[in-house]
Amino acid sequence: GENVEQHPSTLSVQEGDSAVIKCTYSDSASNYFPWYKQELGKGPQLIIDIRSNVGEKKDQRIAVTLNKTAKHFSLHITETQPEDSAVYFCAPPAENRDDKIIFGKGTRLHILP
Amino acid sequence: KAGVTQTPRYLIKTRGQQVTLSCSPISGHRSVSWYQQTPGQGLQFLFEYFSETQRNKGNFPGRFSGRQFSNSRSEMNVSTLELGDSALYLCASSLLSGPNEQFFGPGTRLTVL
């Protein structure tokens, strides 16, 4: 999406290892940073989000870290499991502060047995 | 609470025809957004409706239009269909407008022949 860069586009990790996906945005006024997971045949589903007044949030094996100075936030998945295989999207608010939600291009995560 | 529902789930049309897709948001949600998802372009924002008013619009031609009814249900219409309109059309609802958690439906798979 415009002004949103997500890396990598594809990621393969061994089951049990960690995965990290990074999202870079351009609007310094952004204050809401979500990550969505999309499984095959389904719509995306929010898995974790963070507001700009905190630098990190954790929910079991999933965490999001925010670096407002560098304008990027990352999704961390630890102890990966087969059910983590999916496409992950970041969706920071778009530039111009009109609050449009712009999704990154997505990262396809493969968990290898 | 029932989730977001979209009808129909699958649709096949020919070039030049028009199509109307329907979305019923989660009860109590007043914001409905529409997205087009294709392998090449990812998830692209079409428009958002809040309290029957279009609040935001993405970079799509005027052939793409939408509306929202007083019960928050929404429809989107695509006129003069082109082959490139083949995509998964996702609807998402949220309690409030702007950057907050989006709840997605399963999508309508549109194929244009």
Short mmCIF file of C-alpha atoms in Angstrom, two decimals:
data_model
loop_
_atom_site.label_atom_id
_atom_site.label_comp_id
_atom_site.label_asym_id
_atom_site.label_seq_id
_atom_site.Cartn_x
_atom_site.Cartn_y
_atom_site.Cartn_z
CA GLY A 1 0.00 0.00 0.00
CA GLU A 2 0.98 3.63 -0.42
CA ASN A 3 3.50 4.87 2.14
CA VAL A 4 3.55 1.49 3.87
CA GLU A 5 6.35 -1.01 3.36
CA GLN A 6 6.27 -4.48 4.80
CA HIS A 7 9.21 -6.90 4.82
CA PRO A 8 9.84 -9.64 4.05
CA SER A 9 7.20 -10.64 1.51
CA THR A 10 7.80 -14.32 2.23
CA LEU A 11 9.29 -15.94 5.31
CA SER A 12 9.98 -19.59 6.05
CA VAL A 13 10.96 -20.64 9.56
CA GLN A 14 11.44 -23.97 11.25
CA GLU A 15 8.71 -24.93 13.68
CA GLY A 16 9.67 -23.73 17.12
CA ASP A 17 11.84 -20.89 15.84
CA SER A 18 10.90 -17.19 15.92
CA ALA A 19 9.58 -15.02 13.09
CA VAL A 20 9.85 -11.25 12.75
CA ILE A 21 7.98 -9.09 10.24
CA LYS A 22 8.65 -5.37 9.91
CA CYS A 23 6.38 -2.55 8.75
CA THR A 24 7.59 0.93 7.88
CA TYR A 25 5.20 3.87 7.65
CA SER A 26 5.51 7.52 6.74
CA ASP A 27 2.90 9.48 8.71
CA SER A 28 4.45 10.74 11.92
CA ALA A 29 0.96 11.46 13.27
CA SER A 30 -0.02 7.78 13.18
CA ASN A 31 -1.03 6.50 16.60
CA TYR A 32 -2.51 3.06 16.00
CA PHE A 33 -0.50 0.10 14.74
CA PRO A 34 -2.29 -3.21 14.13
CA TRP A 35 -1.27 -6.56 12.72
CA TYR A 36 -3.75 -8.82 10.95
CA LYS A 37 -3.54 -12.51 10.10
CA GLN A 38 -5.30 -13.97 7.08
CA GLU A 39 -5.77 -17.69 6.76
CA LEU A 40 -6.73 -19.39 3.53
CA GLY A 41 -10.32 -18.73 2.56
CA LYS A 42 -10.94 -16.23 5.35
CA GLY A 43 -10.88 -12.52 5.87
CA PRO A 44 -8.05 -10.92 7.86
CA GLN A 45 -8.32 -11.02 11.63
CA LEU A 46 -6.65 -8.69 14.12
CA ILE A 47 -4.06 -10.53 16.20
CA ILE A 48 -2.41 -7.68 18.06
CA ASP A 49 -2.31 -3.90 18.04
CA ILE A 50 -0.47 -1.12 19.82
CA ARG A 51 -1.08 2.56 20.47
CA SER A 52 1.72 5.08 20.19
CA ASN A 53 1.98 5.71 23.91
CA VAL A 54 3.64 2.32 24.46
CA GLY A 55 6.71 0.78 22.88
CA GLU A 56 5.86 -2.90 23.19
CA LYS A 57 2.89 -5.16 23.74
CA LYS A 58 2.88 -8.90 24.24
CA ASP A 59 0.12 -11.51 24.07
CA GLN A 60 1.40 -15.03 24.72
CA ARG A 61 3.64 -15.95 21.76
CA ILE A 62 2.91 -12.76 19.84
CA ALA A 63 4.43 -9.33 20.43
CA VAL A 64 4.50 -5.99 18.65
CA THR A 65 7.26 -3.43 19.08
CA LEU A 66 7.06 0.18 17.99
CA ASN A 67 9.86 2.58 17.10
CA LYS A 68 8.22 5.94 16.46
CA THR A 69 11.51 7.70 15.79
CA ALA A 70 12.37 5.32 12.98
CA LYS A 71 8.70 5.00 11.96
CA HIS A 72 8.47 1.25 12.00
CA PHE A 73 6.77 -1.44 14.01
CA SER A 74 7.39 -5.16 14.04
CA LEU A 75 5.49 -8.36 14.68
CA HIS A 76 7.32 -11.03 16.65
CA ILE A 77 6.07 -14.62 16.84
CA THR A 78 7.98 -16.94 19.14
CA GLU A 79 7.88 -20.75 19.35
CA THR A 80 6.16 -20.90 15.96
CA GLN A 81 3.60 -23.60 15.33
CA PRO A 82 2.04 -24.99 12.11
CA GLU A 83 -1.12 -22.95 12.68
CA ASP A 84 0.95 -19.77 12.42
CA SER A 85 1.26 -20.39 8.66
CA ALA A 86 -0.75 -17.57 7.08
CA VAL A 87 -0.41 -14.14 5.49
CA TYR A 88 0.24 -11.27 7.89
CA PHE A 89 -0.59 -7.62 7.21
CA CYS A 90 0.29 -4.41 8.96
CA ALA A 91 -2.19 -1.54 8.63
CA PRO A 92 -1.01 1.82 9.97
CA PRO A 93 -3.16 4.88 9.24
CA ALA A 94 -2.35 6.54 5.92
CA GLU A 95 -0.63 9.82 5.29
CA ASN A 96 -2.63 13.07 5.18
CA ARG A 97 -4.26 12.16 8.47
CA ASP A 98 -7.56 11.30 6.83
CA ASP A 99 -7.52 8.07 8.81
CA LYS A 100 -7.78 5.81 5.79
CA ILE A 101 -6.51 2.38 6.69
CA ILE A 102 -3.82 1.27 4.28
CA PHE A 103 -2.60 -2.31 4.42
CA GLY A 104 0.92 -3.44 3.74
CA LYS A 105 1.48 -5.89 0.88
CA GLY A 106 1.52 -8.80 3.28
CA THR A 107 4.03 -11.40 4.44
CA ARG A 108 3.42 -15.05 3.68
CA LEU A 109 4.74 -17.04 6.63
CA HIS A 110 5.52 -20.73 6.15
CA ILE A 111 6.22 -22.86 9.21
CA LEU A 112 8.39 -25.79 8.20
CA PRO A 113 8.00 -29.12 10.05
CA LYS B 1 -22.60 -12.02 18.47
CA ALA B 2 -22.81 -12.85 14.77
CA GLY B 3 -19.83 -11.84 12.66
CA VAL B 4 -19.72 -9.82 9.47
CA THR B 5 -21.62 -11.50 6.68
CA GLN B 6 -21.21 -10.96 2.97
CA THR B 7 -23.41 -12.10 0.13
CA PRO B 8 -23.00 -13.64 -2.27
CA ARG B 9 -19.83 -15.58 -1.51
CA TYR B 10 -19.07 -16.28 -5.15
CA LEU B 11 -20.10 -14.50 -8.32
CA ILE B 12 -19.31 -14.89 -11.99
CA LYS B 13 -20.05 -12.05 -14.39
CA THR B 14 -19.06 -11.06 -17.91
CA ARG B 15 -17.39 -7.88 -19.05
CA GLY B 16 -19.69 -4.89 -19.26
CA GLN B 17 -22.15 -6.17 -16.68
CA GLN B 18 -22.66 -4.63 -13.28
CA VAL B 19 -22.66 -6.24 -9.87
CA THR B 20 -23.91 -5.43 -6.38
CA LEU B 21 -22.31 -6.94 -3.29
CA SER B 22 -23.84 -6.83 0.17
CA CYS B 23 -22.35 -6.61 3.64
CA SER B 24 -24.04 -6.90 7.03
CA PRO B 25 -21.82 -5.58 9.83
CA ILE B 26 -21.63 -6.81 13.39
CA SER B 27 -24.61 -5.56 15.37
CA GLY B 28 -23.86 -2.12 16.81
CA HIS B 29 -21.04 -1.35 14.39
CA ARG B 30 -21.63 1.83 12.44
CA SER B 31 -18.55 1.89 10.24
CA VAL B 32 -18.25 -0.31 7.15
CA SER B 33 -15.21 -0.38 4.90
CA TRP B 34 -14.68 -2.17 1.62
CA TYR B 35 -11.43 -3.57 0.26
CA GLN B 36 -10.37 -5.22 -2.97
CA GLN B 37 -7.84 -8.03 -2.62
CA THR B 38 -5.82 -9.33 -5.56
CA PRO B 39 -2.58 -11.33 -5.67
CA GLY B 40 -0.73 -8.49 -7.40
CA GLN B 41 -1.98 -5.46 -5.47
CA GLY B 42 -2.77 -6.92 -2.08
CA LEU B 43 -5.51 -5.35 0.04
CA GLN B 44 -6.61 -2.02 -1.40
CA PHE B 45 -9.02 0.34 0.33
CA LEU B 46 -12.13 1.18 -1.65
CA PHE B 47 -14.24 3.31 0.69
CA GLU B 48 -15.58 3.67 4.20
CA TYR B 49 -19.09 4.49 5.29
CA PHE B 50 -20.11 5.75 8.70
CA SER B 51 -23.67 6.58 9.66
CA GLU B 52 -24.79 6.41 6.02
CA THR B 53 -22.11 8.87 4.85
CA GLN B 54 -19.05 8.10 2.81
CA ARG B 55 -16.18 9.13 5.02
CA ASN B 56 -13.21 8.10 2.92
CA LYS B 57 -12.52 6.92 -0.58
CA GLY B 58 -9.59 5.09 -2.10
CA ASN B 59 -8.08 5.52 -5.55
CA PHE B 60 -10.60 3.61 -7.61
CA PRO B 61 -12.54 4.78 -10.69
CA GLY B 62 -16.08 6.05 -10.44
CA ARG B 63 -17.38 2.64 -11.60
CA PHE B 64 -16.96 1.59 -7.99
CA SER B 65 -19.61 3.01 -5.70
CA GLY B 66 -21.24 2.17 -2.44
CA ARG B 67 -23.86 3.12 0.05
CA GLN B 68 -24.88 2.44 3.61
CA PHE B 69 -28.36 2.06 4.96
CA SER B 70 -29.82 3.24 8.24
CA ASN B 71 -29.33 -0.23 9.77
CA SER B 72 -25.58 0.05 8.86
CA ARG B 73 -25.82 -2.63 6.17
CA SER B 74 -23.79 -1.65 3.14
CA GLU B 75 -23.70 -2.41 -0.54
CA MET B 76 -21.06 -1.80 -3.13
CA ASN B 77 -21.68 -1.64 -6.83
CA VAL B 78 -19.32 -2.06 -9.74
CA SER B 79 -20.60 -1.00 -13.14
CA THR B 80 -19.23 -1.84 -16.58
CA LEU B 81 -17.16 -4.71 -15.27
CA GLU B 82 -13.64 -5.26 -16.59
CA LEU B 83 -11.49 -8.38 -16.45
CA GLY B 84 -9.24 -6.63 -13.94
CA ASP B 85 -12.10 -6.32 -11.48
CA SER B 86 -11.80 -10.02 -10.72
CA ALA B 87 -10.85 -10.11 -7.06
CA LEU B 88 -11.89 -10.95 -3.54
CA TYR B 89 -13.98 -8.10 -2.15
CA LEU B 90 -13.79 -7.82 1.60
CA CYS B 91 -16.05 -5.89 3.88
CA ALA B 92 -15.00 -4.88 7.39
CA SER B 93 -16.97 -3.31 10.18
CA SER B 94 -15.90 -1.45 13.28
CA LEU B 95 -17.56 0.31 16.17
CA LEU B 96 -16.04 3.66 15.32
CA SER B 97 -14.70 5.30 12.22
CA GLY B 98 -11.00 5.69 11.65
CA PRO B 99 -8.06 3.64 12.96
CA ASN B 100 -9.38 0.94 15.24
CA GLU B 101 -9.98 -2.80 15.02
CA GLN B 102 -11.62 -3.92 11.82
CA PHE B 103 -13.73 -7.08 11.77
CA PHE B 104 -13.66 -8.68 8.36
CA GLY B 105 -16.22 -10.81 6.60
CA PRO B 106 -15.24 -13.86 4.52
CA GLY B 107 -15.38 -11.89 1.28
CA THR B 108 -17.11 -12.19 -2.07
CA ARG B 109 -15.06 -13.80 -4.81
CA LEU B 110 -15.91 -12.02 -8.08
CA THR B 111 -14.79 -13.51 -11.37
CA VAL B 112 -15.23 -11.46 -14.54
CA LEU B 113 -15.10 -13.42 -17.80
#
